[in-house]
Coordinates of C-alpha atoms in Angstrom, one line a residue:
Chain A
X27 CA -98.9 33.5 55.9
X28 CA -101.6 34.8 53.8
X29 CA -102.5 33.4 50.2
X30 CA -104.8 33.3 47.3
X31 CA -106.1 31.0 44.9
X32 CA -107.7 31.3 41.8
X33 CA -109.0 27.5 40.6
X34 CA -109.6 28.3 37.2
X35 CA -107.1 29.9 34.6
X36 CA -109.7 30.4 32.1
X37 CA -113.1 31.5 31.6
X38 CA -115.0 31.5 28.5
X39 CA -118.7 32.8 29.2
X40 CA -121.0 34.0 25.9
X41 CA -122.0 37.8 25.7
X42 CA -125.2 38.4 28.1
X43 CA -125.2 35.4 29.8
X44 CA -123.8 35.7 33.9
X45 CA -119.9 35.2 34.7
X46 CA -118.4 34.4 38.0
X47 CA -114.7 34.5 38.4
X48 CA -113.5 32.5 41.8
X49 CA -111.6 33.6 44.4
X50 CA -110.5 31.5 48.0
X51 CA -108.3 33.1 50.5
X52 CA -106.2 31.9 53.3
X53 CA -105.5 34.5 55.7
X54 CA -105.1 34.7 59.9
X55 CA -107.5 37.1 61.0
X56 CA -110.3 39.2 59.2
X57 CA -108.9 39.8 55.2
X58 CA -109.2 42.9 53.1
X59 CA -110.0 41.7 49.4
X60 CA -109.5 43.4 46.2
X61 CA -110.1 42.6 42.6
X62 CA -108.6 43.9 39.9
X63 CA -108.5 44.0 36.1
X64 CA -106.2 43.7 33.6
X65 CA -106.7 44.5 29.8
X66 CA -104.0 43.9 27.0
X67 CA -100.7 46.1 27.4
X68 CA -101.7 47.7 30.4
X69 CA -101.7 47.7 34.2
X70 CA -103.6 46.7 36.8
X71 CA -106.9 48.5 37.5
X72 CA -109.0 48.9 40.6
X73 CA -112.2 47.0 40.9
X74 CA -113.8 46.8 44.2
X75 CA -113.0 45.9 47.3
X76 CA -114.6 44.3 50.9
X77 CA -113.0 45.6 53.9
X78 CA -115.7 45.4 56.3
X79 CA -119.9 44.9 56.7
X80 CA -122.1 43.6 53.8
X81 CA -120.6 40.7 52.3
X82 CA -121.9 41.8 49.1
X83 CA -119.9 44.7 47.5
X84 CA -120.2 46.2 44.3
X85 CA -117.7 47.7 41.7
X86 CA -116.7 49.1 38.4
X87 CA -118.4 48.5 35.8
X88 CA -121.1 46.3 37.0
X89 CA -119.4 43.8 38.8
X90 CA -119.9 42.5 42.3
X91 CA -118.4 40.3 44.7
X92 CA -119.5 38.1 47.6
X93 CA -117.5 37.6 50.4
X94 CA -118.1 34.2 52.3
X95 CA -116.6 34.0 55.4
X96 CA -117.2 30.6 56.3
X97 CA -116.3 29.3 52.9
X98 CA -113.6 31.7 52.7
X99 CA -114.4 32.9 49.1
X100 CA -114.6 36.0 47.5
X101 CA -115.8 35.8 43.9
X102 CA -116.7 38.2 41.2
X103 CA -119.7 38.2 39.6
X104 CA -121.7 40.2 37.0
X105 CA -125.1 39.7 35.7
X106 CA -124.7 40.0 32.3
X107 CA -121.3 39.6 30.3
X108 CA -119.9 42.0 27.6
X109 CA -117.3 41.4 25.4
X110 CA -115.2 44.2 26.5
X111 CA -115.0 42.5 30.1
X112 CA -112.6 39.9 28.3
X113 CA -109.4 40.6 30.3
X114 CA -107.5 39.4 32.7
X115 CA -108.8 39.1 36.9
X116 CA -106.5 39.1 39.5
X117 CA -108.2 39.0 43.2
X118 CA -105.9 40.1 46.3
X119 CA -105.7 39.4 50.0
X120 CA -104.0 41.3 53.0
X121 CA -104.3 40.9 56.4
X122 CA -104.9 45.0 58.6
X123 CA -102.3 44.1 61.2
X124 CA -98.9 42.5 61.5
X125 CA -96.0 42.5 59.5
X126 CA -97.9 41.2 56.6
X127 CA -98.5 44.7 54.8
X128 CA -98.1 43.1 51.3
X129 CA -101.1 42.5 49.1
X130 CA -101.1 38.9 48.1
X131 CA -101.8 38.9 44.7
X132 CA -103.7 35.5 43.1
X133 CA -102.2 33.7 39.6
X134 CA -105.2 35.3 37.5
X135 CA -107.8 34.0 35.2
X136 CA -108.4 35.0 32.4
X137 CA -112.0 35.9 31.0
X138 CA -113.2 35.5 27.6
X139 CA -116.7 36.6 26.8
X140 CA -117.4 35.2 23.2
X141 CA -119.9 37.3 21.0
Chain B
X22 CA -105.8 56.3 33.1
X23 CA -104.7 55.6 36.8
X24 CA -102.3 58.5 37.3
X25 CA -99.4 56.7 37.3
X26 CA -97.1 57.2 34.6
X27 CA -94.1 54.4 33.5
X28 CA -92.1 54.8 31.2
X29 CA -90.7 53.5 28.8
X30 CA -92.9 51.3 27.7
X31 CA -90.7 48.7 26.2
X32 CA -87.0 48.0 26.3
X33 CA -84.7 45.6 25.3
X34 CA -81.4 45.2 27.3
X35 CA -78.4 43.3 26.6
X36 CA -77.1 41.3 29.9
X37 CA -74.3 44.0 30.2
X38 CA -76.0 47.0 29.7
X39 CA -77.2 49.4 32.5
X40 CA -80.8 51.1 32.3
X41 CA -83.3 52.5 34.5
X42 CA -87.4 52.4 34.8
X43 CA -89.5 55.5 35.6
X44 CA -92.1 55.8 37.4
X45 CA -94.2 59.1 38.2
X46 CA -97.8 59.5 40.4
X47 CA -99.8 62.1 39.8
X48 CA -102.3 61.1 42.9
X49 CA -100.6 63.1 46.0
X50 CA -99.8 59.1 47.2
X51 CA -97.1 58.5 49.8
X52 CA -96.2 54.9 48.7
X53 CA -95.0 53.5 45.8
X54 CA -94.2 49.9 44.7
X55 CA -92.3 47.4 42.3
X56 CA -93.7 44.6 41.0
X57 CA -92.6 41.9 38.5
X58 CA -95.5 40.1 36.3
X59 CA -94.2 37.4 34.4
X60 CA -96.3 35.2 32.4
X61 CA -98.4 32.4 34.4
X62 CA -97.4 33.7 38.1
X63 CA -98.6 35.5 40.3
X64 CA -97.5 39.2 40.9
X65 CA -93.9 39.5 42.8
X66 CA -93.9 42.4 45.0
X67 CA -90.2 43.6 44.9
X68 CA -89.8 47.0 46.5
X69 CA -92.1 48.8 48.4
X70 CA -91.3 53.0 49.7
X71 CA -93.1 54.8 52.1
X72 CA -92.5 58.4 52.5
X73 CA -89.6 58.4 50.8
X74 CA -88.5 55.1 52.8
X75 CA -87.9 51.2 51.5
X76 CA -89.8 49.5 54.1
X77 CA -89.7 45.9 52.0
X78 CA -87.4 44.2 49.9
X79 CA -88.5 41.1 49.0
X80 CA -85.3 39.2 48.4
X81 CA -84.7 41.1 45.3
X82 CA -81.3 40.2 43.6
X83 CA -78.9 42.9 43.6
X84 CA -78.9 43.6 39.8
X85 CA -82.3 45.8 40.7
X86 CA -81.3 48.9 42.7
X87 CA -84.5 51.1 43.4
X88 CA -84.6 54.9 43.9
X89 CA -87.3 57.2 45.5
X90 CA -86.5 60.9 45.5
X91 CA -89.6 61.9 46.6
X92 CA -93.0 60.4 47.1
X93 CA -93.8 61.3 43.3
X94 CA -91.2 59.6 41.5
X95 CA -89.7 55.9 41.2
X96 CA -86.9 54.3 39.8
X97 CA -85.5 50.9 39.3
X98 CA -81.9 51.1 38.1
X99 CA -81.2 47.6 36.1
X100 CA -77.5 46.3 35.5
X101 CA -76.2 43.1 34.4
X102 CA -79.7 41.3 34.0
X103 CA -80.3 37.8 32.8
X104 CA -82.6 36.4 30.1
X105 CA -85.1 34.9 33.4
X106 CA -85.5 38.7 34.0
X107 CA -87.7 39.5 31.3
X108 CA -90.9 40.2 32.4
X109 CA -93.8 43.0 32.8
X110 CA -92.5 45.5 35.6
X111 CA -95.2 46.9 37.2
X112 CA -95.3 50.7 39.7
X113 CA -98.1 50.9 41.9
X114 CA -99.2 54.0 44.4
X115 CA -101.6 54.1 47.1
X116 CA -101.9 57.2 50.2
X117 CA -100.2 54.9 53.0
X118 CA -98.7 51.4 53.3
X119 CA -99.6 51.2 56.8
X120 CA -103.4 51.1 56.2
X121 CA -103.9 47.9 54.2
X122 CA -107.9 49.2 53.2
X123 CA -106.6 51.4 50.5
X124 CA -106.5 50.1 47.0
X125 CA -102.9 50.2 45.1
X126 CA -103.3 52.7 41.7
X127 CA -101.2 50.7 39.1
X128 CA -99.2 52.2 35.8
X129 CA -99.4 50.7 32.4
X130 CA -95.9 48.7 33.0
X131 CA -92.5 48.5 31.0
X132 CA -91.9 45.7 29.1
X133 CA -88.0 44.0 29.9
X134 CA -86.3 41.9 27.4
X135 CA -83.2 40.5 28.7
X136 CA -81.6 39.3 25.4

């Protein structure tokens, strides 16, 4: 079985100071890992996503994410915070082969950059 | 905006009534998905079509009967809900479900009230 956890529910970072969102993942075999976003009244959107090679990957927006294979993490990150990245996060895990073909989707956290 | 169009946006059902969800991708995708999102859980997948084809069903009560005419268009046909069905129903799209690297393309949701 495959899973995700996001530890925190909330986030509350001040405008132009750095945000990291956290992501760990249990999975059998090597993951693909997604984040996504989700403002008010509307769906999910793309972010980034590591799928293979450097473990650092960058996104939308100006967000990265690290993936840590021995600490099996993948968290987002971005330098400096704006208020318009106050949203919701949602990080996702599947597994290439097997009869796991869902996305596993994490509970979400939800970011709050104060002005 | 994503390319994938749901509508409506909001409805409000009584338990007895009988009502349907759209969903429509504009991307040239050959998958299309159901989710649920209700508040404080992680996203349900609930249907999943590939080519045309349901290839999951995740234990989905009854009451929800999807529909996929063609690889454009969705549907999920709603009778006799209940009140714990009220939640954010979410389409997503991606090119293939067999190839777990490509990101999912998500619309803006309808909004269920079960009342």
């Amino acid at each position: 079985a495959q899973s995700v956890a996001q530890p925190e529910d909330q986030v509350n970072v001040a405008e132009g100071n750095p945000l990291t969102v956290k992501c760990t993942y249990s999975v059998s075999g090597n993951p693909y890992l997604f984040w996504y976003v989700q403002y008010p009244n509307r769906g999910l959107q793309f972010l980034l996503k590591y799928i293979t090679g450097d473990n650092l990957v960058k996104g939308s927006y100006g967000f990265e994410a690290e993936f840590n294979k021995s600490q099996t993490s993948f968290h987002l990150k971005k330098p400096s915070a704006l208020v318009s990245d106050s949203a919701l996060y949602f990080c996702a895990v599947r597994v290439p082969s097997g009869s796991a073909r869902q996305l596993t989707f994490g509970s979400g956290t939800q970011l709050t950059v104060l002005p | 905006e994503t390319g994938v169009t749901q509508t409506p946006r909001h409805l409000v059902m009584g338990m007895t009534n009988k009502k349907s969800l759209k969903c429509e991708q504009h991307l040239g995708h050959n998958a299309m998905y159901w989710y649920k999102q209700s508040a404080k859980k992680p996203l349900e997948l609930m249907f999943v079509y590939n080519f045309k084809e349901q290839t999951e069903n995740n234990s989905v009560p009854s009451r929800f009967s999807p529909e996929c005419p063609n690889s454009s268009h969705l549907f999920l046909h709603l009778h006799t809900l209940q009140p714990e069905d009220s939640a954010l129903y979410l389409c997503a799209s991606s090119p293939l479900v067999g190839q777990g690297f490509y990101e999912q393309y998500f619309g803006p949701g309808t909004r269920l009230t079960v009342t």
